[in-house]
XYZ file of C-alpha atoms in Angstrom:
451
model
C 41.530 -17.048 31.628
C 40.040 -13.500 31.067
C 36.879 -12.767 33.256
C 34.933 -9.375 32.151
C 33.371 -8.142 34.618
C 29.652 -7.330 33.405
C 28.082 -6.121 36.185
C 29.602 -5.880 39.927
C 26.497 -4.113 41.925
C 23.920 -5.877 44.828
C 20.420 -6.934 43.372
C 19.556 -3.274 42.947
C 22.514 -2.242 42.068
C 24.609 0.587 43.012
C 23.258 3.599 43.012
C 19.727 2.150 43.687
C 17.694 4.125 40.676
C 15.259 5.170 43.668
C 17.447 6.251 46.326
C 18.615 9.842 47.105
C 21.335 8.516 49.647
C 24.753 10.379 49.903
C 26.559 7.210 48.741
C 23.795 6.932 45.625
C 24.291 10.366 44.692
C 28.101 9.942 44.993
C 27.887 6.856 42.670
C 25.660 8.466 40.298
C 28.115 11.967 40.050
C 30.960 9.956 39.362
C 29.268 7.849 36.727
C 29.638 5.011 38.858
C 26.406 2.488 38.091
C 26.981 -1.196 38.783
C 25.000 -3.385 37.425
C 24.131 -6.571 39.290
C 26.559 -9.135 39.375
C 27.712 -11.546 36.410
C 31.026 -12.542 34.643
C 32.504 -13.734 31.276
C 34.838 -15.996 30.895
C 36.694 -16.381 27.783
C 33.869 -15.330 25.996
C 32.181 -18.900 26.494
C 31.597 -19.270 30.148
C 29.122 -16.790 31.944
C 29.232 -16.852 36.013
C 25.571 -15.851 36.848
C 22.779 -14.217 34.314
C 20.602 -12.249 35.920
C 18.357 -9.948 33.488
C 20.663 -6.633 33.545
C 23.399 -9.484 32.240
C 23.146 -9.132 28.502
C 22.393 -5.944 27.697
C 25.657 -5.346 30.014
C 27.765 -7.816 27.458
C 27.145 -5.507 24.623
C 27.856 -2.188 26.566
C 31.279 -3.483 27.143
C 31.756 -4.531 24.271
C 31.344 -8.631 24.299
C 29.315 -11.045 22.188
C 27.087 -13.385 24.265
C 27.269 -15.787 20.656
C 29.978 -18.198 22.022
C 28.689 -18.506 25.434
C 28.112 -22.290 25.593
C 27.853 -22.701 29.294
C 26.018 -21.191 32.436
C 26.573 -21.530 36.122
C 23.936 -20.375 38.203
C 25.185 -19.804 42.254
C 21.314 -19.957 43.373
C 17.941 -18.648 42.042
C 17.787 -14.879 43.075
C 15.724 -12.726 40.374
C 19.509 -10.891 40.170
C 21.161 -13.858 39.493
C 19.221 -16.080 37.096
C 16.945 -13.850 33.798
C 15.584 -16.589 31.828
C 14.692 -14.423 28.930
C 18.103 -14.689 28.328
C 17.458 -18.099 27.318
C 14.193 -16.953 25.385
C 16.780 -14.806 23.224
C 19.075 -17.365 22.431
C 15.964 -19.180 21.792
C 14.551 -16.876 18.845
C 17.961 -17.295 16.607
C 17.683 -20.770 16.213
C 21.111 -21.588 16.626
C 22.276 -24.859 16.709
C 25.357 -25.040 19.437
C 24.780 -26.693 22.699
C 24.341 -24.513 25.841
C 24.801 -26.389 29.041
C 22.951 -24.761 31.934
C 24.797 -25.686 35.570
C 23.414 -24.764 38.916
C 21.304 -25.469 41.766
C 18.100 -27.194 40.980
C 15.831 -24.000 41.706
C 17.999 -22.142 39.407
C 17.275 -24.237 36.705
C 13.710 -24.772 37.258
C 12.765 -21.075 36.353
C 14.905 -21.513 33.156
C 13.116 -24.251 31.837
C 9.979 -23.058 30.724
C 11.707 -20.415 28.785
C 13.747 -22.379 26.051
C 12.195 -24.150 23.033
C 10.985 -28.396 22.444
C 14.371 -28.300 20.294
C 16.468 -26.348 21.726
C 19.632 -27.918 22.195
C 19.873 -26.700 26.253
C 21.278 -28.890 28.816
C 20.699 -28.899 32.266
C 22.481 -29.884 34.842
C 21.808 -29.817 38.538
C 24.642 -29.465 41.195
C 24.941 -29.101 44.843
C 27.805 -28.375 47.021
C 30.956 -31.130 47.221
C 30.164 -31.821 43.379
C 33.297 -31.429 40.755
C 32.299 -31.743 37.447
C 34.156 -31.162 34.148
C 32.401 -28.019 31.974
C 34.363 -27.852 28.327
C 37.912 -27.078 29.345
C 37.034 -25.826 32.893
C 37.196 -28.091 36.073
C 34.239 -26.509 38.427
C 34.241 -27.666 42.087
C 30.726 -26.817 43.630
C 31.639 -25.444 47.236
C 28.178 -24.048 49.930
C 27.558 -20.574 50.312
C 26.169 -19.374 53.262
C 23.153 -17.709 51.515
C 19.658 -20.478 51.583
C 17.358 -19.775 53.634
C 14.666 -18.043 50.829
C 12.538 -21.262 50.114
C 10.927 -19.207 47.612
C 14.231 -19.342 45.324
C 15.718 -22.209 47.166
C 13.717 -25.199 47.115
C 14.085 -27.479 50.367
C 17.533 -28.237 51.211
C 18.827 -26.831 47.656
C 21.343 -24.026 48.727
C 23.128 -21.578 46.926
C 27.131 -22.511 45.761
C 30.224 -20.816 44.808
C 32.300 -22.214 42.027
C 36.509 -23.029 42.202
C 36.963 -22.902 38.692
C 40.417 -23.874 36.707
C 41.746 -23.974 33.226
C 45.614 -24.470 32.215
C 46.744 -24.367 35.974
C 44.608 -20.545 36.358
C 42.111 -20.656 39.156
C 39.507 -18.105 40.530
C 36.931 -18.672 43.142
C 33.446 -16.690 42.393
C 31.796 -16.185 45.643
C 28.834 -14.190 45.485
C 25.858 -14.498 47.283
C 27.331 -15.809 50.830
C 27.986 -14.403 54.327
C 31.296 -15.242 55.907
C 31.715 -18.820 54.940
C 31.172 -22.476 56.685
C 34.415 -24.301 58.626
C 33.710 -26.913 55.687
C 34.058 -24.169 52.821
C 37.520 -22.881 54.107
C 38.506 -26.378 54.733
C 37.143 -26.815 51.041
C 39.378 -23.584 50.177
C 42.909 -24.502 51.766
C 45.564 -24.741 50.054
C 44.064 -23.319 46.829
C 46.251 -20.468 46.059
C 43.796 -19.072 43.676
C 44.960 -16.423 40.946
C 42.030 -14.516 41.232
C 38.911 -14.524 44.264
C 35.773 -12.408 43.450
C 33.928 -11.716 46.956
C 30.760 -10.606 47.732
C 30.467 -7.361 50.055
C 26.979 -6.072 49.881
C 26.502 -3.950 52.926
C 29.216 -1.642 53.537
C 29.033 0.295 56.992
C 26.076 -1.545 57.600
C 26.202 -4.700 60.222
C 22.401 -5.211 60.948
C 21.788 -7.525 57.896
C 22.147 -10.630 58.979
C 24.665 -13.063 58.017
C 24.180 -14.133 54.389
C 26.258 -11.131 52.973
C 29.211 -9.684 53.944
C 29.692 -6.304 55.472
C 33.340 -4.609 55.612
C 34.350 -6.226 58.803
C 33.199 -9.603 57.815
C 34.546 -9.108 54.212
C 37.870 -8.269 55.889
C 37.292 -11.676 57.892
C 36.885 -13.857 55.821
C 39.897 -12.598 52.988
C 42.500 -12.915 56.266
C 41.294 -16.877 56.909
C 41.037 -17.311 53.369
C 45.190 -16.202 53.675
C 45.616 -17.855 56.307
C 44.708 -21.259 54.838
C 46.675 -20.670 51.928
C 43.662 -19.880 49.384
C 44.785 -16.839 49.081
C 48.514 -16.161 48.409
C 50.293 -13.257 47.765
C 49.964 -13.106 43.639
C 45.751 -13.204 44.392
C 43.869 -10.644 43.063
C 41.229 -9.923 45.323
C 38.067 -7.988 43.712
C 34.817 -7.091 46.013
C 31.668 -7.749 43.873
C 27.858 -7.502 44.647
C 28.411 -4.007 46.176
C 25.653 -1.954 46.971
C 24.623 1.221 48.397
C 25.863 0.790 52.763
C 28.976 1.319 51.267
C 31.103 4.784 51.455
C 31.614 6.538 48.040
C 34.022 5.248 46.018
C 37.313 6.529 46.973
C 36.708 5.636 50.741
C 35.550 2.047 49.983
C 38.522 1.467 47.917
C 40.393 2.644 50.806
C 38.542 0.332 53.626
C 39.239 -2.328 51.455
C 42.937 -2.071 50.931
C 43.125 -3.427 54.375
C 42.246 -7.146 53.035
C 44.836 -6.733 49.786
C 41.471 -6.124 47.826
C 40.140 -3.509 45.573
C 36.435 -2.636 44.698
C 35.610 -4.008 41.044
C 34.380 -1.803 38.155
C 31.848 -2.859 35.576
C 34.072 -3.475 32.137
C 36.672 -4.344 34.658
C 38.899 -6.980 32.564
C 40.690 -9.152 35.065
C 43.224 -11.603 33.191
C 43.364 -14.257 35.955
C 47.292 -15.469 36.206
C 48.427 -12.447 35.556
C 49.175 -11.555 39.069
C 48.290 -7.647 38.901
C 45.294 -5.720 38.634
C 43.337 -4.889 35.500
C 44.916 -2.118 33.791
C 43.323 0.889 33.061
C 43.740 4.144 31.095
C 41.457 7.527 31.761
C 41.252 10.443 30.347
C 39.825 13.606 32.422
C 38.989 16.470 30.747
C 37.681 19.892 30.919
C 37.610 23.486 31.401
C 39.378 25.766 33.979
C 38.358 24.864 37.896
C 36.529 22.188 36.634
C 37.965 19.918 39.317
C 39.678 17.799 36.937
C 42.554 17.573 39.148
C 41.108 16.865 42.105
C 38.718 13.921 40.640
C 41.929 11.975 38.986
C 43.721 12.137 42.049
C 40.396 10.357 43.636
C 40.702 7.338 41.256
C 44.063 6.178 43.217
C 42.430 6.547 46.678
C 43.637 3.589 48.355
C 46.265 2.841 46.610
C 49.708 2.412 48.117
C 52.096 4.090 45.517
C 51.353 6.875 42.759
C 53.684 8.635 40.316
C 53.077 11.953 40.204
C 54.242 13.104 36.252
C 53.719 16.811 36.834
C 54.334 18.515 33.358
C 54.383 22.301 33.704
C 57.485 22.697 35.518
C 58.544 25.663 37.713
C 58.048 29.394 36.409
C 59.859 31.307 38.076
C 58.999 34.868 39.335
C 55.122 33.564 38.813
C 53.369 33.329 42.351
C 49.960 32.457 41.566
C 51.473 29.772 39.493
C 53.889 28.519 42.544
C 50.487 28.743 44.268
C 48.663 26.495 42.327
C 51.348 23.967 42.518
C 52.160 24.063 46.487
C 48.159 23.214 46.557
C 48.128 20.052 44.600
C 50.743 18.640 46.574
C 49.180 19.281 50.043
C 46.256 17.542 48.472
C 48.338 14.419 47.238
C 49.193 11.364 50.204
C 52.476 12.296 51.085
C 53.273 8.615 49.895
C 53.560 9.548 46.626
C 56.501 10.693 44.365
C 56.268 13.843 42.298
C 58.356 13.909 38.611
C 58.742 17.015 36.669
C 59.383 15.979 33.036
C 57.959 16.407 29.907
C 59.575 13.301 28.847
C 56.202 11.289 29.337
C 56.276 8.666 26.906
C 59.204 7.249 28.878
C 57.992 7.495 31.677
C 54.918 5.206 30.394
C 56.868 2.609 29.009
C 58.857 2.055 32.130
C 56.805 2.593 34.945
C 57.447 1.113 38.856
C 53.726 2.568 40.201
C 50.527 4.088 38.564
C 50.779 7.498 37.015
C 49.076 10.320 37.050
C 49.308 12.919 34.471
C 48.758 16.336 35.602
C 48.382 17.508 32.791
C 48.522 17.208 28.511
C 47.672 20.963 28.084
C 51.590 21.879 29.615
C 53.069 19.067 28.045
C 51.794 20.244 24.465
C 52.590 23.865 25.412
C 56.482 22.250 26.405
C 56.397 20.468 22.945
C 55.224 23.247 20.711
C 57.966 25.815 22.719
C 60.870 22.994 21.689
C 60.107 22.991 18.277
C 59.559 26.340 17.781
C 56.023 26.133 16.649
C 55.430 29.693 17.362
C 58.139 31.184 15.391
C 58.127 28.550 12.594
C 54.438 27.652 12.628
C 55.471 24.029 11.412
C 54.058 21.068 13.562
C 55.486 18.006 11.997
C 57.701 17.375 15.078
C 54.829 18.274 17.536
C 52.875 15.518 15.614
C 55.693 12.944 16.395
C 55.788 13.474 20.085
C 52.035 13.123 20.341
C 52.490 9.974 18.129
C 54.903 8.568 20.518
C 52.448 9.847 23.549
C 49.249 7.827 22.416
C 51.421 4.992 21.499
C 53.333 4.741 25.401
C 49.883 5.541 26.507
C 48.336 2.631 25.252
C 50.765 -0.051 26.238
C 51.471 1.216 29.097
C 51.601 -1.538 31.609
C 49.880 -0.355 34.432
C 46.884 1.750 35.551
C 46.833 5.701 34.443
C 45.501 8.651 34.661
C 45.679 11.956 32.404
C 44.474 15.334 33.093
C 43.970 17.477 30.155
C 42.036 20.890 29.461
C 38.762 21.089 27.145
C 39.774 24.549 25.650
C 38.443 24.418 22.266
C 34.437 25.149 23.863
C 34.991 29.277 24.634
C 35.573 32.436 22.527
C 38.129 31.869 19.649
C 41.735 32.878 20.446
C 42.505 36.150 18.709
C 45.513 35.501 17.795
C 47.096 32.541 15.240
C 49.237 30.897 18.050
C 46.185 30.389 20.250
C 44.149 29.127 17.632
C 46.589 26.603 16.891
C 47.216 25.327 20.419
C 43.614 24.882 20.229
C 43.395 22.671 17.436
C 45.893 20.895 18.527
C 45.598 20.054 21.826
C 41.650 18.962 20.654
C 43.676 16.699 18.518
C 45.694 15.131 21.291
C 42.921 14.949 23.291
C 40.956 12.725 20.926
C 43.263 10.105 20.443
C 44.408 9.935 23.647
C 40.204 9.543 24.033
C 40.385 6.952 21.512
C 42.881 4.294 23.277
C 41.362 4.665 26.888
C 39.189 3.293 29.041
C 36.985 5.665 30.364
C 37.079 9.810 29.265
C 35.385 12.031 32.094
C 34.236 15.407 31.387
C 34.330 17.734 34.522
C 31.808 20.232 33.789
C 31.195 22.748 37.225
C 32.756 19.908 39.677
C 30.452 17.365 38.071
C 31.846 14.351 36.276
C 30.202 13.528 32.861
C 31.534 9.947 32.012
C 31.357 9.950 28.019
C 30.308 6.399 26.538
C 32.483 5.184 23.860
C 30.899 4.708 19.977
């Protein structure tokens, strides 16, 4: 199964769009906005639809045309838009579209789809397993019903077990730490994949129908120790809003419970056993802080390869300066390479890598071939073709650091010019095969949409 993450924030998301908080403003530097929380799977089954739900399909790049079924964990405004319904409603299209949730869900969808529309509802409640397509769902309570105004009288919100081909991931979102019944539910399950709310952070005074970090933390250790979760589980906190730290320290908190914080466009291919891979460019000009941002994106994790490409120049202090900086700044668990030999390095890596950075890996390139003396770049053009190529099937998450030099004064001389043009080159196709490309401009990330 592949679940796309389409939106992973609380009901207002995070940042909220009217809060000045430090953690909003952090969010909103690093071009961090979550949406509130949905999923695809496969393309045909959505988890949730709250309004922000479609118009999050197309930015990352998903059709909602094949969706033919909808599970709805309870009737929150962030978790149930009907107009989706209304828009699926205006093509005319002919396939069925089963509807699944609690009754109060589906009640504010009805009204909203035509006389022949070919919609299907079906109501659920906790302890129900039903068959959906290919899927087997199992209907398990959340602890997250006492709003009679979404939940009608003893109509609670759920969380879904859902399997396909032996692949299994639990979607738990809203709920505070879970009933004796639910983990009892839960035992044994060894899911592949467990998306779990934790709305409120640093926060404990909201009650109990969300998780905080210490709860979160709570409930992912009895979920181990009943066998639901199991060593290959990917563990992804969803429905995260602003009580939490900034990113970096969040991912942090949570590497305490095995988990990491999810991304929207996060593609999690459930089985797999590892975490979605990722590949990001970060780009621009001199004391930018383009260093010190990618090295952010690994907070919390465990292990990072260092691939540092500009090598030791000897008899340069300000150089040997630069360099004894970055590695006070890096967690002393990680291990520093100096190579320019980064394409194999990419194709066999043991940890995530950081690049640090393309600029001194093109200058190390255009020295061997003896681009300055020859002005020929064919061979130049065949490393950077084997770069982009090791880059994008490279098997685990990375990170590349490169310099936006082609913005300033033209070089003066020919040389300059053409390390210029070339390393703009570079940096667009590297663009082209990742992720997510970050501009530093004055400290400030600039995430850049793709086309």
């Amino acid at each position: 199964m592949e679940i796309v993450l389409l939106g992973t924030g609380s009901a207002d998301g995070w940042p909220n769009p009217f809060c000045r908080c430090a953690s909003c403003r952090s969010a909103a530097d690093a071009g961090l906005i979550r949406a509130q929380s949905a999923a695809l799977i496969d393309d045909v089954l959505m988890l949730d639809c709250g309004p922000e739900a479609p118009r999050a399909a197309l930015h990352h790049g998903r059709s909602l045309a094949g969706v033919r079924y909808i599970l709805f964990t309870h009737g929150h405004p962030d978790h149930v838009g009907p107009m989706a319904l209304l828009m699926r409603h205006w093509l005319r299209l002919d396939e069925p579209l089963e509807v699944i949730g609690p009754a109060s869900a589906l009640e504010q969808c009805k009204i909203w789809i035509g006389v022949d529309d070919p919609v299907i509802f079906r109501p659920v409640v906790a302890g129900d397993d039903v068959l959906v397509g290919d899927y087997r769902v199992r209907v398990l309570a959340a602890e997250h019903g006492a709003d009679l105004k979404f939940h009608g009288d003893g109509d609670h919100a759920v969380l879904y077990d859902v399997s396909r081909d032996g692949k299994r991931l639990l979607w738990a979102t809203d709920t505070g730490p879970l009933s004796d019944a639910t983990h009892a539910a839960l035992a044994g399950a060894a899911f592949d994949a467990v998306f779990l709310e934790e709305t409120f952070g640093t926060w404990p005074e909201h009650g109990t129908e969300h998780h905080d970090l210490t709860s979160f933390a709570a409930t992912v250790a009895e979920l181990r120790s009943s066998g639901a979760v199991v060593e290959r589980t990917d563990v992804v906190a969803i429905h995260l809003g602003h009580h939490n730290p900034p990113e970096a320290e969040l991912a942090a908190a949570l590497t305490v419970s095995g988990a990491h914080p999810g991304r929207d466009g996060d593609v999690v291919r459930v089985g797999s056993g590892v975490r979605p891979v990722t590949r990001t460019l970060v780009t621009g000009g001199a004391r930018s802080g383009k260093s010190a941002y990618a090295e952010a994106l690994f907070a919390g994790e465990a292990a990072v390869t260092y691939l540092a490409t500009g090598g030791v120049r000897e008899g340069d202090p300000e150089w040997a300066e630069r360099i004894k900086l970055h590695r006070q700044r890096r967690p002393s668990s990680w291990r520093t390479v100096e190579t320019v030999d980064v394409a194999t390095q990419l194709r066999d890596p043991e940890t995530p890598l950081l690049i640090d950075c393309l600029g001194t890996w093109l200058t190390a390139r255009m020295d061997q071939h003896r681009v300055w003396d020859t002005g020929t770049l064919d061979g130049v053009y065949a490393d950077i073709d084997e770069l982009v190529a090791a880059w994008r099937d490279c098997p685990v998450t990375v990170v590349a650091v490169s310099n936006e030099v082609g913005s300033g004064v033209v070089p003066a001389t020919a040389s300059g010019r053409q390390f210029r043009d070339t390393l703009g080159v570079l940096n667009a196709r590297i663009a082209a095969t990742s992720q997510d490309v970050v501009l530093m401009v004055a400290g400030r990330p600039l995430r850049l949409a793709a086309e």
